[in-house]
CSV table of C-alpha atoms and ligand atoms in Angstrom, one decimal:
chain,number,residue,atom,x,y,z
A,137,MET,CA,190.9,111.8,59.7
A,138,GLU,CA,193.0,108.7,58.7
A,139,LYS,CA,192.1,107.0,61.9
A,140,ILE,CA,188.4,107.2,61.7
A,141,THR,CA,188.6,106.4,57.8
A,142,SER,CA,190.3,103.4,58.5
A,143,LEU,CA,188.0,102.3,61.5
A,144,ALA,CA,185.0,103.1,59.4
A,145,LYS,CA,186.1,100.5,56.8
A,146,ARG,CA,187.5,97.9,59.0
A,147,ARG,CA,184.3,97.7,61.1
A,148,GLY,CA,181.9,98.1,58.0
A,149,PHE,CA,180.8,101.4,58.6
A,150,VAL,CA,181.6,103.3,55.4
A,151,PHE,CA,183.2,101.7,52.3
A,152,GLN,CA,184.5,103.3,49.0
A,153,SER,CA,181.7,103.0,46.4
A,154,SER,CA,182.6,100.7,43.2
A,155,GLU,CA,185.7,99.9,45.1
A,156,VAL,CA,186.8,96.9,43.0
A,157,TYR,CA,186.8,99.2,39.6
A,158,GLY,CA,189.3,101.5,41.8
A,159,GLY,CA,186.3,103.6,43.5
A,160,GLN,CA,183.8,106.3,42.6
A,161,ASN,CA,184.7,109.5,43.9
A,162,GLY,CA,182.0,111.3,45.8
A,163,ALA,CA,180.1,108.4,46.6
A,164,TRP,CA,180.3,106.1,49.4
A,165,ASP,CA,178.4,102.8,50.7
A,166,TYR,CA,177.1,102.4,54.2
A,167,GLY,CA,178.1,98.9,55.6
A,168,PRO,CA,176.1,97.0,58.2
A,169,LEU,CA,177.1,99.0,61.1
A,170,GLY,CA,176.9,102.2,59.2
A,171,VAL,CA,173.7,101.8,57.5
A,172,GLU,CA,172.2,101.0,61.3
A,173,LEU,CA,174.0,104.3,62.5
A,174,LYS,CA,172.7,106.3,59.8
A,175,ASN,CA,169.1,104.9,60.3
A,176,ARG,CA,169.1,105.8,63.8
A,177,ILE,CA,170.4,109.3,63.7
A,178,ALA,CA,167.7,109.7,61.2
A,179,ALA,CA,165.1,108.6,63.4
A,180,ALA,CA,166.3,110.5,66.5
A,181,TRP,CA,166.2,113.6,63.8
A,182,TRP,CA,162.5,112.4,62.7
A,183,LYS,CA,161.2,112.1,66.7
A,184,GLU,CA,162.4,115.2,67.5
A,185,MET,CA,161.2,117.0,64.7
A,186,THR,CA,157.9,115.3,64.4
A,187,ARG,CA,156.8,113.3,67.2
A,188,LEU,CA,157.9,115.7,69.9
A,189,ASN,CA,156.6,118.8,67.5
A,190,ASP,CA,152.3,118.7,67.2
A,191,ASP,CA,153.1,121.6,64.7
A,192,ILE,CA,155.5,119.6,62.3
A,193,VAL,CA,154.2,117.0,59.9
A,194,GLY,CA,156.6,114.7,57.5
A,195,LEU,CA,156.7,114.5,53.9
A,196,ASP,CA,158.8,112.2,51.3
A,197,ALA,CA,158.9,114.0,48.2
A,198,ALA,CA,160.4,112.6,44.9
A,199,ILE,CA,164.0,113.2,44.0
A,200,LEU,CA,163.0,113.7,40.3
A,201,MET,CA,161.3,117.3,40.0
A,202,HIS,CA,159.8,119.2,37.1
A,203,PRO,CA,162.3,121.2,36.1
A,204,ARG,CA,160.7,124.3,36.3
A,205,THR,CA,161.2,123.9,40.2
A,206,TRP,CA,164.7,124.6,39.7
A,207,GLU,CA,164.3,128.1,37.4
A,208,ALA,CA,161.8,129.0,40.0
A,209,SER,CA,164.2,128.4,43.2
A,210,GLY,CA,166.9,130.1,41.5
A,211,HIS,CA,169.3,127.1,41.4
A,212,VAL,CA,169.7,127.0,37.7
A,213,GLU,CA,171.0,130.6,37.5
A,214,ASN,CA,172.6,130.9,40.9
A,215,PHE,CA,173.9,127.4,42.1
A,216,THR,CA,177.2,127.8,40.9
A,217,ASP,CA,180.8,127.3,42.0
A,218,PRO,CA,183.8,129.4,40.3
A,219,LEU,CA,186.0,126.9,38.6
A,220,VAL,CA,189.5,127.0,37.6
A,221,ASP,CA,191.7,124.5,35.6
A,222,CYS,CA,195.3,123.9,35.4
A,223,LYS,CA,196.1,123.6,31.5
A,224,LYS,CA,199.4,121.7,32.4
A,225,CYS,CA,198.6,119.0,35.2
A,226,LYS,CA,194.5,118.8,34.6
A,227,SER,CA,193.9,119.6,38.3
A,228,ARG,CA,190.4,121.5,39.1
A,229,PHE,CA,190.0,124.1,41.6
A,230,ARG,CA,187.2,125.6,43.3
A,231,ALA,CA,188.3,129.6,42.5
A,232,ASP,CA,187.5,130.6,46.2
A,233,GLN,CA,189.8,127.8,47.5
A,234,VAL,CA,192.9,128.6,45.7
A,235,PRO,CA,194.8,131.5,47.1
A,236,GLU,CA,194.2,134.9,45.5
A,237,GLU,CA,197.7,135.7,44.2
A,238,ASN,CA,197.6,132.3,42.4
A,239,ILE,CA,194.4,133.5,40.6
A,240,ALA,CA,195.9,136.9,40.1
A,241,ALA,CA,199.1,135.4,38.4
A,242,LYS,CA,196.9,132.2,36.6
A,243,LYS,CA,199.5,129.7,38.5
A,244,CYS,CA,198.6,126.6,39.5
A,245,PRO,CA,199.1,126.2,43.2
A,246,GLU,CA,200.0,122.5,42.6
A,247,CYS,CA,202.2,122.5,39.5
A,248,GLY,CA,203.1,125.9,38.8
A,249,GLY,CA,201.4,125.4,35.5
A,250,GLU,CA,198.9,128.1,33.9
A,251,LEU,CA,195.2,128.5,35.0
A,252,THR,CA,192.3,128.8,32.8
A,253,ASP,CA,190.0,131.7,33.3
A,254,THR,CA,187.5,131.5,36.2
A,255,ARG,CA,184.5,130.1,35.0
A,256,LYS,CA,181.1,129.5,36.5
A,257,PHE,CA,179.8,126.0,36.9
A,258,ASN,CA,176.6,124.7,37.8
A,259,LEU,CA,176.4,122.4,40.8
A,260,MET,CA,173.4,120.2,39.8
A,261,PHE,CA,173.3,117.1,38.0
A,262,LYS,CA,171.5,117.0,34.8
A,263,THR,CA,170.1,114.1,32.7
A,264,HIS,CA,167.2,113.1,30.5
A,265,ILE,CA,163.8,111.6,31.1
A,266,GLY,CA,162.5,109.2,28.3
A,267,PRO,CA,164.1,108.0,25.3
A,268,ALA,CA,164.8,111.5,23.8
A,269,GLU,CA,167.9,113.0,25.2
A,270,ASP,CA,166.7,116.5,24.1
A,271,SER,CA,166.2,120.1,26.0
A,272,ALA,CA,162.7,119.2,26.5
A,273,SER,CA,163.6,116.0,28.4
A,274,VAL,CA,166.3,117.4,30.7
A,275,ILE,CA,165.4,116.8,34.2
A,276,TYR,CA,167.6,117.4,37.4
A,277,LEU,CA,168.7,115.5,40.3
A,278,ARG,CA,167.5,117.8,43.3
A,279,PRO,CA,170.2,119.6,44.8
A,280,GLU,CA,168.4,119.9,48.3
A,281,THR,CA,165.4,118.5,49.7
A,282,ALA,CA,163.6,121.8,50.6
A,283,GLN,CA,162.0,122.9,47.1
A,284,GLY,CA,159.7,119.1,47.6
A,285,ILE,CA,158.5,120.9,50.7
A,286,TYR,CA,157.8,123.8,49.0
A,287,VAL,CA,155.6,122.8,46.3
A,288,ASN,CA,153.4,120.6,48.4
A,289,TYR,CA,152.9,123.0,51.3
A,290,LYS,CA,149.3,123.5,50.1
A,291,ASN,CA,149.0,120.0,49.6
A,292,VAL,CA,149.9,119.5,53.3
A,293,ILE,CA,147.5,122.4,54.8
A,294,GLN,CA,144.5,121.0,52.7
A,295,SER,CA,144.9,117.4,53.6
A,296,ASN,CA,146.0,118.0,57.3
A,297,ARG,CA,144.6,121.1,58.1
A,298,MET,CA,147.6,122.8,59.7
A,299,LYS,CA,147.6,126.2,60.6
A,300,ILE,CA,150.7,128.8,60.6
A,301,PRO,CA,153.1,128.5,62.3
A,302,PHE,CA,153.9,125.0,61.2
A,303,GLY,CA,156.4,123.1,60.0
A,304,ILE,CA,157.2,120.2,57.3
A,305,ALA,CA,160.3,118.1,57.4
A,306,GLN,CA,161.9,115.4,55.1
A,307,ILE,CA,164.7,113.3,55.0
A,308,GLY,CA,166.1,112.0,51.4
A,309,LYS,CA,169.1,112.0,49.1
A,310,ALA,CA,170.3,115.2,47.5
A,311,PHE,CA,173.1,115.4,44.7
A,312,ARG,CA,175.8,117.9,43.8
A,313,ASN,CA,178.2,118.0,41.3
A,314,GLU,CA,180.8,119.0,43.7
A,315,ILE,CA,184.4,119.8,42.2
A,316,VAL,CA,186.3,119.1,45.2
A,317,THR,CA,185.5,115.8,47.6
A,318,LYS,CA,188.3,115.4,49.9
A,319,ASN,CA,187.7,114.8,53.8
A,320,PHE,CA,186.2,111.4,53.6
A,321,ILE,CA,182.3,111.5,53.7
A,322,PHE,CA,182.4,115.3,54.2
A,323,ARG,CA,181.3,116.7,51.0
A,324,THR,CA,180.0,114.2,48.6
A,325,CYS,CA,178.1,114.2,45.1
A,326,GLU,CA,175.3,112.0,46.6
A,327,PHE,CA,174.4,112.3,50.1
A,328,GLU,CA,171.1,112.9,52.3
A,329,GLN,CA,169.9,115.7,53.8
A,330,MET,CA,167.2,116.3,57.2
A,331,GLU,CA,165.4,119.3,56.4
A,332,MET,CA,162.9,121.2,58.2
A,333,GLN,CA,160.6,123.8,56.8
A,334,PHE,CA,158.8,126.1,59.2
A,335,PHE,CA,156.1,128.5,57.7
A,336,VAL,CA,155.4,131.6,60.0
A,337,LYS,CA,153.6,134.9,59.6
A,338,PRO,CA,155.6,137.6,58.0
A,339,GLY,CA,157.1,139.7,61.0
A,340,SER,CA,157.4,137.0,63.0
A,341,ASP,CA,160.1,135.3,61.4
A,342,GLU,CA,162.8,136.9,63.3
A,343,GLY,CA,161.4,135.6,66.4
A,344,TRP,CA,161.1,132.0,64.9
A,345,PHE,CA,164.7,132.0,63.7
A,346,ASP,CA,166.0,132.7,67.0
A,347,GLU,CA,163.8,130.1,68.6
A,348,TRP,CA,165.0,127.5,65.9
A,349,ARG,CA,168.5,128.3,66.3
A,350,LYS,CA,168.1,127.6,70.3
A,351,ARG,CA,166.1,124.3,69.5
A,352,ARG,CA,168.7,123.1,67.1
A,353,TRP,CA,171.5,123.9,69.2
A,354,ALA,CA,169.9,122.1,72.4
A,355,TYR,CA,169.1,119.1,70.1
A,356,TYR,CA,173.1,118.4,69.7
A,357,GLU,CA,173.3,118.7,73.3
A,358,LYS,CA,170.8,116.0,73.8
A,359,LEU,CA,172.7,113.7,71.5
A,360,GLY,CA,175.4,113.9,73.9
A,361,VAL,CA,177.9,115.8,71.5
A,362,ARG,CA,181.1,117.6,73.1
A,363,MET,CA,179.6,121.2,72.7
A,364,ASP,CA,183.0,122.5,73.1
A,365,SER,CA,183.6,121.5,69.5
A,366,LEU,CA,180.7,123.1,68.1
A,367,ARG,CA,180.1,126.9,67.4
A,368,TRP,CA,177.9,129.3,65.4
A,369,HIS,CA,178.8,131.3,62.5
A,370,ARG,CA,177.1,134.0,60.9
A,371,HIS,CA,176.8,134.3,57.5
A,372,GLY,CA,178.3,137.6,56.2
A,373,GLU,CA,177.2,139.6,53.2
A,374,GLY,CA,179.1,138.2,50.6
A,375,GLU,CA,178.0,134.4,51.9
A,376,LEU,CA,174.4,134.6,51.8
A,377,ALA,CA,172.5,132.2,49.7
A,378,HIS,CA,170.2,133.7,47.0
A,379,TYR,CA,167.1,133.0,49.0
A,380,ALA,CA,168.6,134.1,52.3
A,381,LYS,CA,168.0,137.2,54.4
A,382,ASP,CA,169.7,135.9,57.6
A,383,ALA,CA,171.5,132.5,58.0
A,384,TYR,CA,173.9,130.8,60.5
A,385,ASP,CA,175.5,127.8,60.6
A,386,ILE,CA,176.3,125.4,63.5
A,387,GLU,CA,180.1,124.3,62.7
A,388,TYR,CA,181.7,121.3,64.2
A,389,LEU,CA,185.7,121.0,64.7
A,390,PHE,CA,186.2,118.5,62.6
A,391,PRO,CA,189.9,116.6,61.9
A,392,MET,CA,190.4,119.2,59.3
A,393,GLY,CA,189.2,122.2,60.9
A,394,TRP,CA,185.9,124.2,61.8
A,395,ARG,CA,183.2,123.0,59.0
A,396,GLU,CA,179.5,123.6,58.6
A,397,LEU,CA,177.3,120.6,60.2
A,398,GLU,CA,174.0,122.5,59.8
A,399,GLY,CA,172.5,125.5,58.2
A,400,VAL,CA,169.9,127.5,59.9
A,401,HIS,CA,168.3,130.0,57.4
A,402,ASN,CA,165.5,132.8,57.1
A,403,ARG,CA,164.6,132.0,53.6
A,404,THR,CA,161.4,134.7,53.9
A,405,ASP,CA,159.0,134.2,51.1
A,406,PHE,CA,161.6,134.1,48.2
A,407,ASP,CA,160.8,130.2,47.3
A,408,LEU,CA,157.1,130.4,47.7
A,409,ASN,CA,156.7,133.8,46.1
A,410,ARG,CA,158.9,132.4,42.8
A,411,HIS,CA,157.0,129.2,42.9
A,412,ALA,CA,153.9,131.3,42.9
A,413,GLN,CA,155.1,133.2,39.8
A,414,TYR,CA,156.6,130.3,37.7
A,415,SER,CA,153.8,128.1,38.2
A,416,GLY,CA,150.7,130.5,38.3
A,417,LYS,CA,149.5,128.9,41.2
A,418,ASP,CA,148.3,131.0,44.5
A,419,MET,CA,150.5,130.1,47.2
A,420,GLN,CA,149.0,132.5,49.4
A,421,TYR,CA,148.0,131.4,52.8
A,422,ILE,CA,144.4,132.0,54.0
A,423,ASP,CA,144.2,132.9,57.9
A,424,GLN,CA,140.7,131.4,58.7
A,425,ASP,CA,141.4,132.2,62.3
A,426,GLY,CA,142.7,135.6,61.5
A,427,GLY,CA,139.6,137.4,59.1
A,428,ASN,CA,140.6,135.3,56.3
A,429,GLU,CA,143.8,137.8,56.0
A,430,ARG,CA,146.1,136.2,53.0
A,431,TYR,CA,149.6,136.1,52.9
A,432,ILE,CA,152.6,134.3,51.5
A,433,PRO,CA,154.2,132.7,54.5
A,434,TYR,CA,157.9,133.4,55.8
A,435,ILE,CA,160.3,130.3,56.0
A,436,ILE,CA,162.8,129.4,58.5
A,437,GLU,CA,164.9,126.3,57.5
A,438,THR,CA,166.9,124.0,59.8
A,439,SER,CA,169.1,122.0,57.2
A,440,ALA,CA,171.4,119.0,58.4
A,441,GLY,CA,173.3,116.7,56.2
A,442,LEU,CA,172.7,113.3,57.4
A,443,THR,CA,175.9,111.8,55.7
A,444,ARG,CA,177.9,115.0,57.5
A,445,THR,CA,176.3,114.2,60.7
A,446,LEU,CA,177.4,110.5,60.5
A,447,LEU,CA,180.8,112.0,60.2
A,448,MET,CA,180.6,114.3,63.0
A,449,ILE,CA,179.1,111.3,65.2
A,450,LEU,CA,181.9,109.3,64.3
A,451,CYS,CA,184.9,112.1,65.1
A,452,ASP,CA,182.9,113.2,68.3
A,453,ALA,CA,182.6,109.5,69.4
A,454,TYR,CA,186.0,108.5,68.6
A,455,ASP,CA,188.2,107.9,71.5
A,456,GLU,CA,191.3,105.9,72.4
A,457,GLU,CA,192.0,105.1,75.8
A,458,LYS,CA,195.1,103.3,78.2
A,459,VAL,CA,193.3,100.7,80.0
A,460,ALA,CA,196.7,98.8,81.2
A,461,ASP,CA,200.0,99.3,81.6
A,462,LYS,CA,201.6,95.5,80.1
A,463,GLY,CA,203.8,97.8,77.4
A,464,ASN,CA,201.9,95.9,74.4
A,465,ASP,CA,198.8,97.1,71.8
A,466,ASP,CA,196.3,95.6,74.5
A,467,ASP,CA,197.2,98.5,76.5
A,468,TRP,CA,194.9,100.4,74.6
A,469,ARG,CA,191.2,100.5,73.4
A,470,THR,CA,189.5,102.3,70.6
A,471,VAL,CA,186.2,103.1,71.8
A,472,LEU,CA,183.3,104.9,70.1
A,473,ARG,CA,181.3,106.9,72.7
A,474,PHE,CA,177.9,106.9,70.9
A,475,HIS,CA,174.9,108.1,72.5
A,476,PRO,CA,172.9,104.7,73.1
A,477,VAL,CA,170.4,106.1,71.3
A,478,ILE,CA,172.2,105.9,67.9
A,479,ALA,CA,174.6,103.5,68.6
A,480,PRO,CA,174.3,100.8,65.8
A,481,ILE,CA,174.3,98.1,68.4
A,482,THR,CA,172.7,98.7,71.6
A,483,VAL,CA,173.6,95.8,73.6
A,484,ALA,CA,175.6,92.4,72.9
A,485,VAL,CA,174.9,89.2,74.5
A,486,LEU,CA,178.5,87.0,75.0
A,487,PRO,CA,178.6,83.7,76.5
A,488,LEU,CA,182.1,83.0,78.4
A,489,MET,CA,182.0,79.8,77.1
A,490,LYS,CA,180.3,78.0,74.0
A,491,LYS,CA,180.1,75.0,75.9
A,492,ASP,CA,178.0,73.8,78.7
A,493,GLY,CA,174.6,75.3,77.9
A,494,LEU,CA,176.0,79.0,78.0
A,495,ALA,CA,175.7,79.4,74.5
A,496,GLU,CA,172.0,78.8,74.4
A,497,THR,CA,171.2,80.6,77.3
A,498,ALA,CA,172.8,83.8,75.9
A,499,LEU,CA,171.1,83.3,72.3
A,500,GLU,CA,168.0,83.1,75.0
A,501,ILE,CA,168.8,86.1,76.4
A,502,ARG,CA,169.4,87.9,73.4
A,503,ARG,CA,166.1,86.7,71.7
A,504,ASP,CA,164.3,88.4,75.0
A,505,LEU,CA,166.0,91.8,74.2
A,506,GLN,CA,165.7,91.8,70.5
A,507,ASP,CA,162.4,93.0,70.4
A,508,ASP,CA,163.5,96.3,72.2
A,509,PHE,CA,167.1,96.8,71.3
A,510,ALA,CA,169.6,96.4,68.6
A,511,ALA,CA,171.2,93.1,70.2
A,512,ASP,CA,174.0,91.5,68.9
A,513,TYR,CA,175.5,87.9,70.0
A,514,ASP,CA,179.3,87.3,70.0
A,515,GLN,CA,180.7,84.0,71.0
A,516,GLY,CA,184.0,84.0,69.1
A,517,GLY,CA,187.4,84.4,71.0
A,518,ALA,CA,188.5,85.4,74.4
A,519,ILE,CA,185.9,87.6,76.6
A,520,GLY,CA,188.4,90.7,76.8
A,521,ARG,CA,188.5,90.8,72.7
A,522,ARG,CA,185.1,90.6,72.3
A,523,TYR,CA,184.7,93.7,74.9
A,524,ARG,CA,187.3,95.5,72.4
A,525,ARG,CA,185.2,94.4,69.5
A,526,GLN,CA,182.2,95.9,70.8
A,527,ASP,CA,184.0,98.9,72.0
A,528,GLU,CA,185.0,99.7,68.7
A,529,ALA,CA,181.2,99.3,67.1
A,530,GLY,CA,180.3,101.9,69.9
A,531,THR,CA,178.3,99.3,71.9
A,532,PRO,CA,177.1,100.8,75.0
A,533,PHE,CA,176.1,97.6,76.7
A,534,CYS,CA,177.8,93.8,77.0
A,535,VAL,CA,175.7,91.3,78.8
A,536,THR,CA,177.9,87.9,79.7
A,537,VAL,CA,176.7,84.9,80.6
A,538,ASP,CA,178.6,82.7,82.8
A,539,TYR,CA,178.2,79.7,84.8
A,540,GLN,CA,176.5,81.5,87.5
A,541,THR,CA,173.6,82.7,85.4
A,542,LYS,CA,173.0,78.8,85.6
A,543,GLU,CA,172.6,78.9,89.0
A,544,ASP,CA,171.1,81.8,90.0
A,545,GLY,CA,169.9,83.6,86.6
A,546,THR,CA,172.3,86.5,87.1
A,547,VAL,CA,174.5,88.1,84.2
A,548,THR,CA,177.1,90.6,84.2
A,549,LEU,CA,176.2,93.9,82.6
A,550,ARG,CA,179.2,95.6,81.4
A,551,PHE,CA,179.2,99.6,80.5
A,552,ARG,CA,181.3,100.4,77.6
A,553,ASP,CA,182.6,104.2,78.9
A,554,SER,CA,183.3,103.4,82.3
A,555,MET,CA,184.1,99.3,81.8
A,556,GLU,CA,182.1,99.0,85.3
A,557,GLN,CA,180.6,95.7,85.6
A,558,VAL,CA,177.3,95.2,87.7
A,559,ARG,CA,175.3,91.8,88.5
A,560,ILE,CA,172.1,91.7,87.6
A,561,HIS,CA,168.8,89.1,87.3
A,562,ARG,CA,168.2,88.4,83.2
A,563,ASP,CA,164.9,89.4,84.1
A,564,GLU,CA,165.8,92.8,85.0
A,565,LEU,CA,168.1,93.7,82.0
A,566,ALA,CA,165.4,95.0,79.5
A,567,ALA,CA,164.1,97.9,82.2
A,568,ARG,CA,167.6,98.5,83.3
A,569,LEU,CA,169.0,98.8,79.7
A,570,HIS,CA,165.7,101.2,79.1
A,571,GLY,CA,166.7,103.2,82.5
A,572,GLU,CA,170.2,103.5,81.4
A,573,ILE,CA,169.4,104.8,77.8
A,574,ARG,CA,166.8,107.5,79.2
A,575,SER,CA,169.5,109.0,81.8
A,576,TYR,CA,172.9,108.3,79.7
A,577,LYS,CA,175.1,111.2,80.1
A,578,ARG,CA,178.3,111.5,78.2
A,579,ALA,CA,181.2,111.6,81.1
B,858,LIG,N1,168.2,123.6,51.8
B,858,LIG,C1,169.2,124.2,51.9
B,858,LIG,C2,170.6,123.9,51.9
B,858,LIG,O1,170.7,122.7,51.2
B,858,LIG,P1,173.5,124.0,52.4
B,858,LIG,O2,173.8,124.8,53.5
B,858,LIG,O3,173.6,124.0,51.0
B,858,LIG,O4,171.7,124.2,52.3
B,858,LIG,C3,172.8,122.3,54.3
B,858,LIG,O5,173.0,122.7,52.7
B,858,LIG,C4,173.4,120.9,54.6
B,858,LIG,O6,173.7,120.0,53.7
B,858,LIG,C5,175.1,121.3,55.0
B,858,LIG,O7,175.1,122.0,56.4
B,858,LIG,C6,175.5,119.9,55.1
B,858,LIG,O8,175.3,119.6,55.9
B,858,LIG,C7,174.8,119.3,53.7
B,858,LIG,N2,175.5,119.1,52.6
B,858,LIG,C8,175.2,120.2,51.8
B,858,LIG,N3,176.3,119.8,50.6
B,858,LIG,C9,177.0,118.6,51.1
B,858,LIG,C10,177.6,117.8,50.5
B,858,LIG,N4,178.2,117.8,49.0
B,858,LIG,N5,178.0,116.7,50.8
B,858,LIG,C11,177.4,116.1,52.3
B,858,LIG,N6,176.8,117.3,52.8
B,858,LIG,C12,176.4,118.3,52.2
């Protein structure tokens, strides 16, 4: 993880939040390459969910929701972690992550000091809306994006004439006052989620649950993730969230071990029933094609962390490869093997020299490609070094402009993964790149 954290900072993927003030725990900033990568991961998920599924539409609900939302959802009552403090070294732990013998003996696992009793700690960030800081003005930062979808599900049905089964997808920030925020961007207080809620007829929920598990697994395959680094984990009785009838996590083998990447949950009619109860509004679906039968739909949820997916993608793409045998640092390259669809830079155009009009030609080629691809331009340093820089940024294709380009219009197209080079005419570049992206398979 250290290598990934250091590459992420060096190349401008992720910076510590408020670094000049010593940093802010639980929050991270996404630099020029990081924000491109994050946007592309989000776009790939959005396309998969909405554009490729006629029965799924999008939504962007507010982060601040009526506080009753969180009473209805059960988060005020149940969204807690067990917490213990050390009276001596002042360390704070999640009690479920401290060895049982330490909890029983009330002994700090770090300094041996006395631990407090275990108490429940609500993970929701609480603040006040308006000038008065009283109980009437309490408001929460949403701990999941899902509730914004539930309270809007009837609006979406009415405005878009949706018929069950159908889904609503959303990407947005969520906030949790996490007690432990180690492992880089894995678990943070401010993060982003990509959630899809699929509304189905009660009785068909188990079939849809299986279907969505299949689709989410296939999605990671499509993204080129190493599938032997993914596995399913079914929640046992004690693990199930208060709303879930059944739940599976897709886990990834991060450097610190197997950890949750995404959850697929059968949330039943719990959330809609509770919103009906707390708001007094009718949350029933009227099936106009089925004799006006009324029912509260069941919900199958797929919930992935966007920022956690970005960490997974960085870990999965990271590779060090021996490419020469000269006995120095240049023998090795660090390469991020991103799928071209999510790579922050798709193609870099590099003039062999700055002089003799090569830079101008390279800039012209880059301009031609810019409309269709995230195209970078780099003229600084030896060509080998520039290839290495692009390998580290995960750029799948480099185009080199040389003296032959001036004569016959051909360029060198270099492939990141194999380092192979082919000579093609500059006019064929765009079509060739589209083809390469479409047919990309990770070696
Ligand atoms: N709506 C259901 C829900 O929020 P969850 O298992 O608590 O379920 C879903 O969270 C996903 O959100 C997780 O699989 C993870 O990818 C991401 N996530 C949750 N807490 C996070 C945190 N503190 N930091 C980063 N990502 C987080």
